[in-house]
Coordinates of C-alpha atoms in Angstrom, one line a residue:
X1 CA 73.0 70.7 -82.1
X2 CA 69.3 71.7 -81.8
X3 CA 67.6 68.1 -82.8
X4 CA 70.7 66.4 -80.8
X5 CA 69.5 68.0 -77.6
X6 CA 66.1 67.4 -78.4
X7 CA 66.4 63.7 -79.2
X8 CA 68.9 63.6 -75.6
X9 CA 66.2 64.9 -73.8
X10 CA 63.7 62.4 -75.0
X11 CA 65.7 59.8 -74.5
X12 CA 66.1 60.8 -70.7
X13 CA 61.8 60.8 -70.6
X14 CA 61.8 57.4 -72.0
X15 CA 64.2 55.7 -68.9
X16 CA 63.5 57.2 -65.9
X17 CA 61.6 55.5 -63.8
X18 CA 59.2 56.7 -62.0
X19 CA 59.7 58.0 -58.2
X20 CA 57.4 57.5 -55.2
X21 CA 54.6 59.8 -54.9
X22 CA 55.3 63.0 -54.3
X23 CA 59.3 62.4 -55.0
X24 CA 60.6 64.6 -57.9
X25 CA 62.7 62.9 -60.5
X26 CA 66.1 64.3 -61.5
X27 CA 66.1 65.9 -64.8
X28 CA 68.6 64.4 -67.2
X29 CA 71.4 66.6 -68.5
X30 CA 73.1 66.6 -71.2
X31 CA 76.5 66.0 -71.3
X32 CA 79.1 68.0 -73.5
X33 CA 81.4 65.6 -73.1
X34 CA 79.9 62.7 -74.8
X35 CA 81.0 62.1 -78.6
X36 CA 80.1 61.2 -82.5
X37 CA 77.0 61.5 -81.7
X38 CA 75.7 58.5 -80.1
X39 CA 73.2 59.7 -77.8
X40 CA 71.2 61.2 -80.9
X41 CA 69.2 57.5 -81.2
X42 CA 66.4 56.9 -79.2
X43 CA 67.0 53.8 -77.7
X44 CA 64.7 51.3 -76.1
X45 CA 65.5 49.2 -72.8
X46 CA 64.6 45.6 -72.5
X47 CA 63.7 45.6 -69.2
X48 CA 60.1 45.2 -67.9
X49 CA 58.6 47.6 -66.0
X50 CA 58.4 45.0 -63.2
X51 CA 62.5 44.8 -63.7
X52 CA 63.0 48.3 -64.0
X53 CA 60.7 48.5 -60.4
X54 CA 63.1 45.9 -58.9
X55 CA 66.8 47.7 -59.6
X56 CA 65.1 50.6 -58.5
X57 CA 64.0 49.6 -55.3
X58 CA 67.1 47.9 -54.8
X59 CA 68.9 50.8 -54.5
X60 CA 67.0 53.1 -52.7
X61 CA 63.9 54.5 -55.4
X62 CA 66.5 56.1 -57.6
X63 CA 66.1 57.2 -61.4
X64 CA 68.1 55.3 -64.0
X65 CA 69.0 56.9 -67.5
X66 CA 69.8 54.5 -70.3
X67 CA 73.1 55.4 -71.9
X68 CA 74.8 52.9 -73.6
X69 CA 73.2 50.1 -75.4
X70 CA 75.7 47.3 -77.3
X71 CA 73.4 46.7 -80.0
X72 CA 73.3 50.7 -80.9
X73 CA 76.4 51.8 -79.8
X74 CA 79.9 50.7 -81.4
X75 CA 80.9 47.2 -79.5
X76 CA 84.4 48.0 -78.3
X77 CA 85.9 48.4 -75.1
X78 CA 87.1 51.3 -76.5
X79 CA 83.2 53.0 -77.2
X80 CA 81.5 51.7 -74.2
X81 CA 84.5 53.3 -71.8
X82 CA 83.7 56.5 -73.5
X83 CA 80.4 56.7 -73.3
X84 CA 80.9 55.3 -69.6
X85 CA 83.2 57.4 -68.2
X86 CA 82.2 60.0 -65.6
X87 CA 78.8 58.8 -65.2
X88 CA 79.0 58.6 -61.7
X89 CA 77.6 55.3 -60.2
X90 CA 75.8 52.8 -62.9
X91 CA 74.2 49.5 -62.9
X92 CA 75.7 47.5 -66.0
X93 CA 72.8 45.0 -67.0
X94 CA 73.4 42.2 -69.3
X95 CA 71.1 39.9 -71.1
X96 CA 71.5 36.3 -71.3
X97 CA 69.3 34.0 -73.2
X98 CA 67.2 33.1 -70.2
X99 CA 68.2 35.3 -67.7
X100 CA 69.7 39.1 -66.8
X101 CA 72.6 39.8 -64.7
X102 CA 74.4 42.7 -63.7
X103 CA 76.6 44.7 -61.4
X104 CA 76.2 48.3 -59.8
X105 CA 79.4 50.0 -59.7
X106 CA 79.3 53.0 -57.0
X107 CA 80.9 56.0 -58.0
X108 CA 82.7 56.5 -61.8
X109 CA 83.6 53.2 -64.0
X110 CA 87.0 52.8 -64.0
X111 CA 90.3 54.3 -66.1
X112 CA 92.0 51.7 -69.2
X113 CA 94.2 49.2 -67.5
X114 CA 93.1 50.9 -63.6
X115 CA 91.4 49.5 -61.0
X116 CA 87.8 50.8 -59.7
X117 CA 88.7 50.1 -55.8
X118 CA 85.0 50.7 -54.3
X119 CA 84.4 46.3 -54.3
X120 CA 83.2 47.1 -50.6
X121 CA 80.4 49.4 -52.3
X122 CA 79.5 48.0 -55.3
X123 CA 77.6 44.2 -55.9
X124 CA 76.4 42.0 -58.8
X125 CA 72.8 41.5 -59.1
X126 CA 70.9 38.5 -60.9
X127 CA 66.9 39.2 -61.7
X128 CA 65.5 35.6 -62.4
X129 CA 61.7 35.5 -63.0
X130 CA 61.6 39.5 -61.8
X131 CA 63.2 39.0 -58.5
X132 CA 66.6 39.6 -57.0
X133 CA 68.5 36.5 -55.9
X134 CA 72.3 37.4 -54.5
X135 CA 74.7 40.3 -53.9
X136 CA 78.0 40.2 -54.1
X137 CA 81.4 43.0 -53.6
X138 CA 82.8 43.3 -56.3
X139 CA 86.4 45.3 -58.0
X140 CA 86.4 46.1 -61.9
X141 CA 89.1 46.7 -63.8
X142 CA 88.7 47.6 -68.0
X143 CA 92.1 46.2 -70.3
X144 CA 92.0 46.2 -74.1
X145 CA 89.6 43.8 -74.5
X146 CA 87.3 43.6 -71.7
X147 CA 85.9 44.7 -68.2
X148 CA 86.5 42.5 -65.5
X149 CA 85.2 42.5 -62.0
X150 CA 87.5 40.5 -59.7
X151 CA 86.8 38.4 -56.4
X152 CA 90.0 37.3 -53.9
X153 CA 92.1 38.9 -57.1
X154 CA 90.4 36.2 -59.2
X155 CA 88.0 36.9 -62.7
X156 CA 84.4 36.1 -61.6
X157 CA 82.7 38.0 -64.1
X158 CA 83.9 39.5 -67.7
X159 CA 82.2 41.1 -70.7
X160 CA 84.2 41.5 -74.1
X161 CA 82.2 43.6 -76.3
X162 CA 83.4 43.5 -79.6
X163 CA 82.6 39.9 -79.3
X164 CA 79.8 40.1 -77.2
X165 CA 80.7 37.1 -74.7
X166 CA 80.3 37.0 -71.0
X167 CA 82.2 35.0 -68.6
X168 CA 80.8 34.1 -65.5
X169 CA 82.5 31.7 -62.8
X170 CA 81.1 29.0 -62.0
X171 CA 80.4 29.5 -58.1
X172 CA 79.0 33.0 -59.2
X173 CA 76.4 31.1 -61.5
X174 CA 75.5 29.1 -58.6
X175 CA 75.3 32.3 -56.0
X176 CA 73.2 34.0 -58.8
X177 CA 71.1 30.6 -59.5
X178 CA 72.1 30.9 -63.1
X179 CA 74.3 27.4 -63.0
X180 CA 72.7 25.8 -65.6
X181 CA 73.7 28.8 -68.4
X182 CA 76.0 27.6 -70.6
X183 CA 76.4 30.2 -73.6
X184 CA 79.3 32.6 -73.4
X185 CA 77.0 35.0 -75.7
X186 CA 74.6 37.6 -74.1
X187 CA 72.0 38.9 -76.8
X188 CA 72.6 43.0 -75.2
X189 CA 74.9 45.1 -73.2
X190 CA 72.8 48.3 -71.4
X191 CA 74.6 51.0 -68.6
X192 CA 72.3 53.0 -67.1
X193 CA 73.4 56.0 -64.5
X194 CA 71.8 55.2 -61.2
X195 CA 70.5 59.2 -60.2
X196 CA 69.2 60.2 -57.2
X197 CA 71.5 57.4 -55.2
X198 CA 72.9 58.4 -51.6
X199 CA 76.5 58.9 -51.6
X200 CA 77.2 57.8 -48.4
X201 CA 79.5 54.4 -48.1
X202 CA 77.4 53.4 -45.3
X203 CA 73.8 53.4 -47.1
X204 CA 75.6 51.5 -50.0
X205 CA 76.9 48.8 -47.6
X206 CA 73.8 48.9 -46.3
X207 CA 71.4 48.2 -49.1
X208 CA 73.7 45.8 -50.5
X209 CA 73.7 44.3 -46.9
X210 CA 69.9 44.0 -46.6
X211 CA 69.7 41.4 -49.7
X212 CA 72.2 39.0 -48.1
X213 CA 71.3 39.4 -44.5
X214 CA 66.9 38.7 -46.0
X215 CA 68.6 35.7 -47.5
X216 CA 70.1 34.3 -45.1
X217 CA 67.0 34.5 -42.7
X218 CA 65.1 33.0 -45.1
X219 CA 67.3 29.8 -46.1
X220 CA 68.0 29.8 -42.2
X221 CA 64.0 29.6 -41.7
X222 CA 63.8 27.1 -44.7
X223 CA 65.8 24.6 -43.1
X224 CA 64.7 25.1 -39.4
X225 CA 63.2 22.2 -37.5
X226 CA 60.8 22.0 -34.5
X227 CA 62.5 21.4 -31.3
X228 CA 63.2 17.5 -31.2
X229 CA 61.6 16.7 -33.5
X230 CA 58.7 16.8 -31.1
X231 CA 56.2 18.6 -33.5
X232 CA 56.1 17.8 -37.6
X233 CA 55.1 21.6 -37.8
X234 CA 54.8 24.7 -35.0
X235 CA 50.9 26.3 -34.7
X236 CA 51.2 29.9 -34.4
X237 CA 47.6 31.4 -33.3
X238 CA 47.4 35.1 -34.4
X239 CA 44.9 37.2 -32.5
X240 CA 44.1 40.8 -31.6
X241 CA 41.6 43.7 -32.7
X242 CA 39.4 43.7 -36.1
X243 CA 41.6 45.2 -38.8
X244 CA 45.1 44.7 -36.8
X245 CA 46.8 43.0 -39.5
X246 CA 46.4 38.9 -38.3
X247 CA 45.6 38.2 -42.3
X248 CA 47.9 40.6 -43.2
X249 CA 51.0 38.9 -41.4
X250 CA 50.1 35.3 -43.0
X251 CA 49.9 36.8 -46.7
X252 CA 53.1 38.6 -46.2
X253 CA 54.9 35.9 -44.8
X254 CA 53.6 33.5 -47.5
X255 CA 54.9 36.4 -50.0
X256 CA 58.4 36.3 -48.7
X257 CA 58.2 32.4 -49.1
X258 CA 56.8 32.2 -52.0
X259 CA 58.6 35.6 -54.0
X260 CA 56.0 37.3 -55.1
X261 CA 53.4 38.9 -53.4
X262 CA 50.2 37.2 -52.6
X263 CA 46.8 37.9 -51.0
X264 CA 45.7 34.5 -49.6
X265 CA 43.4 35.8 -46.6
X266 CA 40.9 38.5 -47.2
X267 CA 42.0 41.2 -45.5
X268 CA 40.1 44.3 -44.2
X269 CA 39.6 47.2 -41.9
X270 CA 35.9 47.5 -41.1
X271 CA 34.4 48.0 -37.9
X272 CA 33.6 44.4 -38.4
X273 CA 35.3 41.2 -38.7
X274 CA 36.1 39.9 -42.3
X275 CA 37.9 36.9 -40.7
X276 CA 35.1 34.7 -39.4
X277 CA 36.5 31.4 -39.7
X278 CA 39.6 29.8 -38.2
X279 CA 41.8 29.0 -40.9
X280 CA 45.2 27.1 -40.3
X281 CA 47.2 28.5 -43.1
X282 CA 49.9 26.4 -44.4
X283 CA 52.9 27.9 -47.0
X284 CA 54.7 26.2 -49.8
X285 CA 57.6 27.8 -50.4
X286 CA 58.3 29.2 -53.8
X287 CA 62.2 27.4 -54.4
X288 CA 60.8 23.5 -53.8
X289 CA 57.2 24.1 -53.2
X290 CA 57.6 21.8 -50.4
X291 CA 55.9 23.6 -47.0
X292 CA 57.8 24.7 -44.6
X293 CA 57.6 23.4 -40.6
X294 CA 54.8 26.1 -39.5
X295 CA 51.4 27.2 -39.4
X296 CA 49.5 30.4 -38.9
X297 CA 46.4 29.7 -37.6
X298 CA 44.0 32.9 -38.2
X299 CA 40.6 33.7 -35.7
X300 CA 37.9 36.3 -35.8
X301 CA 38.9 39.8 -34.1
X302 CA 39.0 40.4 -30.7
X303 CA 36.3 43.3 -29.8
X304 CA 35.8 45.4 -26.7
X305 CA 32.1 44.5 -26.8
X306 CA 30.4 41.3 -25.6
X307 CA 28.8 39.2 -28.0
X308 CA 31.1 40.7 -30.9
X309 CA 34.0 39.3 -32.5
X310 CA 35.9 36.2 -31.5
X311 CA 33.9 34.6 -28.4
X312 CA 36.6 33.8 -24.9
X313 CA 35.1 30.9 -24.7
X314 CA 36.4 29.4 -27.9
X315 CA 40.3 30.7 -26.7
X316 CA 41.2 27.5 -25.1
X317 CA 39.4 25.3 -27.3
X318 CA 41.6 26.6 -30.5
X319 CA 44.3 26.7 -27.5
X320 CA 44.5 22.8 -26.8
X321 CA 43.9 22.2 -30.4
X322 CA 40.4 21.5 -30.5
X323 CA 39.1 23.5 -33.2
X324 CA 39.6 22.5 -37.0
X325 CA 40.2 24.5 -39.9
X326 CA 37.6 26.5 -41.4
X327 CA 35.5 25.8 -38.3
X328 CA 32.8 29.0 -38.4
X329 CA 32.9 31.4 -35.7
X330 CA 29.7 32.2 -33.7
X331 CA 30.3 35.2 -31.4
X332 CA 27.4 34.5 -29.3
X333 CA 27.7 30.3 -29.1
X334 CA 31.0 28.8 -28.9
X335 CA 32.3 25.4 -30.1
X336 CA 31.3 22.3 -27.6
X337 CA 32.6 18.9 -28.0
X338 CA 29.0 18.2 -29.2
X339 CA 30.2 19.9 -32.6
X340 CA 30.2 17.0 -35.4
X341 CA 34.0 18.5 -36.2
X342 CA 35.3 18.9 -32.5
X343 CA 39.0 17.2 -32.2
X344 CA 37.7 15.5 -29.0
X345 CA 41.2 13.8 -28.5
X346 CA 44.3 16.4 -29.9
X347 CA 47.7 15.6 -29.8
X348 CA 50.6 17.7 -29.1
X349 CA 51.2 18.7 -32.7
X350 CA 47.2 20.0 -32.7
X351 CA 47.7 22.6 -30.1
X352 CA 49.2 26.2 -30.2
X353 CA 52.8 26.6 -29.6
X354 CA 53.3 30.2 -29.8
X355 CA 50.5 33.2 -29.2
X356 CA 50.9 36.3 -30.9
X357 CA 49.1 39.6 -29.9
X358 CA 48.6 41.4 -32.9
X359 CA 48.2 45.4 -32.7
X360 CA 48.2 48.1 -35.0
X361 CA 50.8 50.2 -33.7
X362 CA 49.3 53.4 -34.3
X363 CA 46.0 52.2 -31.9
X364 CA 47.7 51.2 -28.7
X365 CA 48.2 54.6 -27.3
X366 CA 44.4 55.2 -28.3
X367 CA 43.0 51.1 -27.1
X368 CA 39.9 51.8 -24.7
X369 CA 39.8 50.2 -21.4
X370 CA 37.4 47.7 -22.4
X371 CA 39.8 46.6 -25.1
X372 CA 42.8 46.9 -22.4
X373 CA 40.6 44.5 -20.3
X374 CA 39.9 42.0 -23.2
X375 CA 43.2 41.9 -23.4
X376 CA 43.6 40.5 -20.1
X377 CA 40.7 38.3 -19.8
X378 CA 42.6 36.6 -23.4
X379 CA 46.2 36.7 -21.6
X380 CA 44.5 35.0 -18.3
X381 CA 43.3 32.0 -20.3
X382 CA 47.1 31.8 -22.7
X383 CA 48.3 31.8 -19.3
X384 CA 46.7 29.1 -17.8
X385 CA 47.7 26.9 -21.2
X386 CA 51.3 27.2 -20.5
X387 CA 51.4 28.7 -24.2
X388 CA 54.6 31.6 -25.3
X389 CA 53.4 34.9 -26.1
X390 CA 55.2 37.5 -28.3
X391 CA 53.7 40.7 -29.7
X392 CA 53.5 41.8 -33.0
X393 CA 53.1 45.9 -33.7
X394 CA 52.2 46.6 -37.4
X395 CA 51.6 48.6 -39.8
X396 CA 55.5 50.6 -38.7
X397 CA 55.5 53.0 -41.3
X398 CA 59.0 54.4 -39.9
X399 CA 60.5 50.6 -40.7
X400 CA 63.5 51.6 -42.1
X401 CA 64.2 53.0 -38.7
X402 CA 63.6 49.8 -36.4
X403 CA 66.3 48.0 -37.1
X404 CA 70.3 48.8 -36.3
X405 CA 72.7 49.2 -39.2
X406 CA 73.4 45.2 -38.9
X407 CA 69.9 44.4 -39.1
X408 CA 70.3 42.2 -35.5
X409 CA 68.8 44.5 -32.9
X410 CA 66.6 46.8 -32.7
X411 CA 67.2 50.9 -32.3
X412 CA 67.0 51.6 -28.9
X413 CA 64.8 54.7 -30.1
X414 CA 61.9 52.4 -31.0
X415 CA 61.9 50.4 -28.5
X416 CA 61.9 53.7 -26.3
X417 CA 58.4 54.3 -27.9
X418 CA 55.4 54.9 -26.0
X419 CA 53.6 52.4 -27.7
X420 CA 56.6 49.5 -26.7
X421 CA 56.1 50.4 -23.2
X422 CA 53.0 50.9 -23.2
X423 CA 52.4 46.9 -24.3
X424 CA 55.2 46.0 -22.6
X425 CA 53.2 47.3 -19.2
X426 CA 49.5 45.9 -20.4
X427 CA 51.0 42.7 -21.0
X428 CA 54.2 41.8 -19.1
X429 CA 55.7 40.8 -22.4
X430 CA 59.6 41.1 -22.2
X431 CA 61.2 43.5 -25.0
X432 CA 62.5 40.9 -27.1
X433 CA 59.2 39.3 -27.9
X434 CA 57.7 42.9 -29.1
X435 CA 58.3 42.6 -33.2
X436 CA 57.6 45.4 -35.2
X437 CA 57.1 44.7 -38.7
X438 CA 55.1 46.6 -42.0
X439 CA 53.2 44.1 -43.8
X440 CA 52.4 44.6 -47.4
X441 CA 49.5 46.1 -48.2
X442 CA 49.4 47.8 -51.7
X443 CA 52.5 46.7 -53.1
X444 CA 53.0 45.6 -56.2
X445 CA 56.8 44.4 -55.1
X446 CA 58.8 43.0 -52.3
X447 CA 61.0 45.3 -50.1
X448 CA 64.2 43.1 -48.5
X449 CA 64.0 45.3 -45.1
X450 CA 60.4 44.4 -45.5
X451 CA 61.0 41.1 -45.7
X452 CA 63.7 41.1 -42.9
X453 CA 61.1 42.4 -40.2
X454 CA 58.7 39.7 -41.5
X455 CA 61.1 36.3 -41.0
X456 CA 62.5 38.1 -38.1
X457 CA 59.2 37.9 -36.6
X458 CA 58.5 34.6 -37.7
X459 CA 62.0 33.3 -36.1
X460 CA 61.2 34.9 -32.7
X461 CA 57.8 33.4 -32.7
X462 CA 59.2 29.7 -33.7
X463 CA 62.0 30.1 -31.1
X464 CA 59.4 31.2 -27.9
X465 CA 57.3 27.7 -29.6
X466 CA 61.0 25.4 -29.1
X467 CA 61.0 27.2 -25.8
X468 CA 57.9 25.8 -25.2
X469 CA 58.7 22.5 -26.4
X470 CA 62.0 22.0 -24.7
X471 CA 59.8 23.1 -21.0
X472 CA 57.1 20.2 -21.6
X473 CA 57.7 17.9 -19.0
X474 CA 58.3 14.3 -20.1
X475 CA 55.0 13.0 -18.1
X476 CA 53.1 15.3 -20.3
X477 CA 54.8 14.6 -24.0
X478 CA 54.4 10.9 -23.4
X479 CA 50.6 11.8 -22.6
X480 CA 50.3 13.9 -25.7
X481 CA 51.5 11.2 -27.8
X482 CA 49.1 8.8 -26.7

C-alpha cells in the first residue's frame, strides 16, 4: 500500500499544471475507491505544454490530474467508467492522427445506461495547431459499448474503447475544423479531473460562452466591409502619450487575427518614444492569409513638452493622408509638401477614418495640465478634419470585470470610474466610444475575454469610420475620387 501511494502521488506531480503566480495548486488525493491497482503506473500525457496551457486557461487556470489513459488502462467501457466515476468535472481528450479533440463534462461522468443532464454546462473542445477552435453543449450518456454525447437527441460524438474508434458527425467535424479526418481510430484515450474549477453554473456558461461569442466577433470582423464600398480598407490613426499602448493595440489585434501571439511593433515604456516612424500596419489573417479591410496606422508619442514627441504640425498632414509609411518623424521640423515622399494629391482611401486616443488607464487621473492641453490642441485639429474619435483605455488589469455576463455592454461599474469620466469630460467623447481593453504584453497565449475587448474595440472604431463615410457629402466623395 506504501509504494501504491507513493507512485499515486508522483503521478499527481507529473500532471498538474502549473497555476498563476502566487496561486497554490490543489494537492492530489488519493482515492480509496479506485481499484486493481491501476493508478500504481506512472503514466505520461501527450499533451504539450503549450496544450496543457490552453485547456487550462480555458477553464479558468485550473489543475488537471491525469487519471485514465487507454493505452495503460484496460480498454473497456467497463474500466474507463470505473476509473471515471466520481471524479467530479473532467475534460476527456482524445487523440486523432492529426489532431486532438475533446469534451469537458461539468460535474461527475455519468451512471451505465443514464444520462449526464449538465449539456447546458459542459462543451467539446478541438486544439488544432495549439489553439482552441469551437464550443459546443453537449449531454453524455455511457451503454455497454460506448460513451456518447448527444445534440437535439442525436449521436455527434462517440468513443468505443475496447475498439478504440471515435465517431464524430460530420457538422461537428466542420464546427471543430476537423472535416477532412477520416479515420474512425484515435491512437489514445486520456481523462483528466479538472481541480480547482468554479462550481458555479453561471461561470461554466460563461467560459464556455466567451469562446463562441470571441468567434463570432471575429468571423463577423473577417467578413466586414467598408461602408459602400467607398474605401478598399478603413485608416485608423492611433495616438496618445509615450508608452500608452498605440504598438501594443496593433500587435494584439494582429494576434487575434493571426492566432498566435505576435510582436510586430517594437513596443516600449521609456520616457522617450520608441515609435519614431509612421508605420501603416496592415494584418493577414491567420485562416486565408488574405488581409482584412483595415489599417492601423502608428505615430510617435504625444508629449507635454514642445519640441518632444510627435510634432502638431504633422497631425493634419497624416490626417488628410499625406504622409506615407515609414516616413521619419522629426519633432522639431515637420513634413512639407517639399518632402521627396509627400502624397501631394490623396484620395479618400489615403486619409484617416477613425481617431483613437490612446491612454494608459492607470495615467489619466495622474495626466498634467500640459498633457491635458496637448490633448486639446490634437482634438482642435481632428476636429477641424471632420474625422470620428473613440478612446481607447489600456492596460485594464480588472478586464474580466468590464464586460456584462453577455459580453455586449459594459458594467455600469466601469464606466462609473473616475478615469471614464474623467476622459469623457477632457474630451467630449460619448460613453460608447470609451473602449477598455488589456493588450498582451508578456503572454505566451491568447485569452478569449482578451480577445473580445480587442475586436470589440476594433468594431467600434470601424463603425464611428462607416459613420464617417455614410456623413461625406456627395460634392466631396466625387472630389476625392478625382
Amino acid at each position: 500500500m506504501k509504494s501504491r501511494i507513493s507512485a499515486e502521488l508522483s503521478v499527481s506531480r507529473m500532471f498538474q499544471l502549473a497555476k498563476p503566480d502566487g496561486a497554490a495548486c490543489t494537492p492530489f488525493k488519493p482515492d480509496p475507491a479506485f481499484k486493481n491497482g491501476y493508478r500504481t503506473m506512472e503514466m505520461t500525457t501527450r499533451l504539450t505544454w503549450n496544450e496543457e496551457k490552453i485547456l487550462q486557461k480555458l477553464l479558468g487556470n485550473v489543475s488537471l490530474s491525469l487519471f485514465y489513459k487507454s493505452s495503460v488502462h484496460k480498454c473497456s467501457i467497463e474500466n474507463m467508467l470505473d476509473m471515471c466515476n466520481h471524479q467530479g468535472s473532467t475534460i476527456t481528450v482524445i487523440y486523432l492522427p492529426n489532431c486532438i479533440v475533446g469534451a469537458f463534462l461539468f460535474g461527475h461522468y455519468p451512471q451505465m445506461d443514464k444520462n449526464c443532464r449538465n449539456q447546458n454546462y459542459s462543451f467539446y473542445f478541438s486544439l488544432n495547431n495549439t489553439r482552441t477552435t469551437e464550443v459546443f453543449n453537449v449531454e453524455a450518456q455511457i451503454d455497454s459499448e460506448k460513451l456518447a454525447f448527444y445534440s437535439s437527441n442525436e449521436i455527434i460524438f462517440s468513443l468505443i474503447p475496447h475498439e478504440s474508434k471515435v465517431f464524430i458527425h460530420q457538422s461537428l467535424k466542420i464546427e471543430l475544423g476537423i472535416q477532412h479526418f477520416t479515420s474512425s481510430n484515435y491512437l489514445e484515450c486520456e481523462v483528466f479531473r479538472v481541480e480547482g474549477i468554479n462550481d458555479d453554473k453561471g461561470y461554466i456558461r460563461r467560459i464556455t460562452g466567451v469562446v463562441q461569442y470571441r468567434n463570432g466577433l471575429l468571423a463577423e470582423l473577417r467578413g466586414y466591409r467598408p461602408y459602400a464600398d467607398l474605401v478598399s480598407e478603413i485608416n485608423i490613426l492611433l495616438l496618445g502619450p509615450v508608452g500608452s499602448g498605440k504598438s501594443s493595440f496593433f500587435n494584439s489585434v494582429k494576434s487575434v487575427f493571426r492566432g498566435h501571439l505576435t510582436r510586430q511593433a517594437a513596443v516600449g515604456s521609456d520616457v522617450t518614444s520608441i515609435t519614431e516612424m509612421y508605420r501603416i500596419y496592415s494584418i493577414k489573417d491567420g485562416k486565408d492569409g488574405k488581409s482584412p479591410p483595415f489599417t492601423l496606422c502608428d505615430t510617435m508619442g504625444l508629449d507635454e513638452k514642445e519640441g518632444v514627441g510627435l510634432c502638431m504640425d504633422d497631425i493634419p498632414h497624416i490626417l488628410n493622408g499625406c504622409v506615407p509609411d515609414r516616413y521619419h518623424f522629426s519633432p522639431q521640423q515637420p513634413i512639407t509638401c517639399d518632402h521627396p515622399t509627400f502624397i501631394t494629391s490623396p484620395s479618400l482611401k489615403d486619409r484617416i477614418h477613425c481617431v483613437a486616443y490612446v491612454l494608459d488607464i492607470n495615467c489619466i487621473n495622474s495626466l498634467s495640465s500640459k498633457m491635458v492641453a496637448k490633448f486639446k490642441q490634437v482634438q482642435k485639429i481632428i476636429l477641424s478634419c471632420g474625422v470620428p474619435q473613440v478612446a481607447l483605455l489600456t492596460k485594464v488589469k480588472n478586464y474580466h470585470e468590464v464586460l456584462q455576463e453577455d459580453f455586449l455592454n459594459m458594467n455600469t461599474s466601469m464606466t462609473s470610474q473616475s478615469q471614464i469620466k474623467k476622459i469623457q469630460k477632457m474630451l467630449k467623447i460619448p460613453i460608447y466610444n470609451i473602449l477598455m481593453v488589456e493588450n498582451y504584453a508578456l503572454e505566451w497565449e491568447q485569452d478569449p475575454l482578451k480577445d473580445i475587448l480587442i475586436l470589440s474595440a476594433l468594431r467600434q472604431m470601424l463603425r464611428a469610420a462607416d459613420d464617417y463615410l455614410e456623413d461625406l457629402p456627395q460634392r466631396r466623395i466625387r472630389f476625392f475620387f478625382r
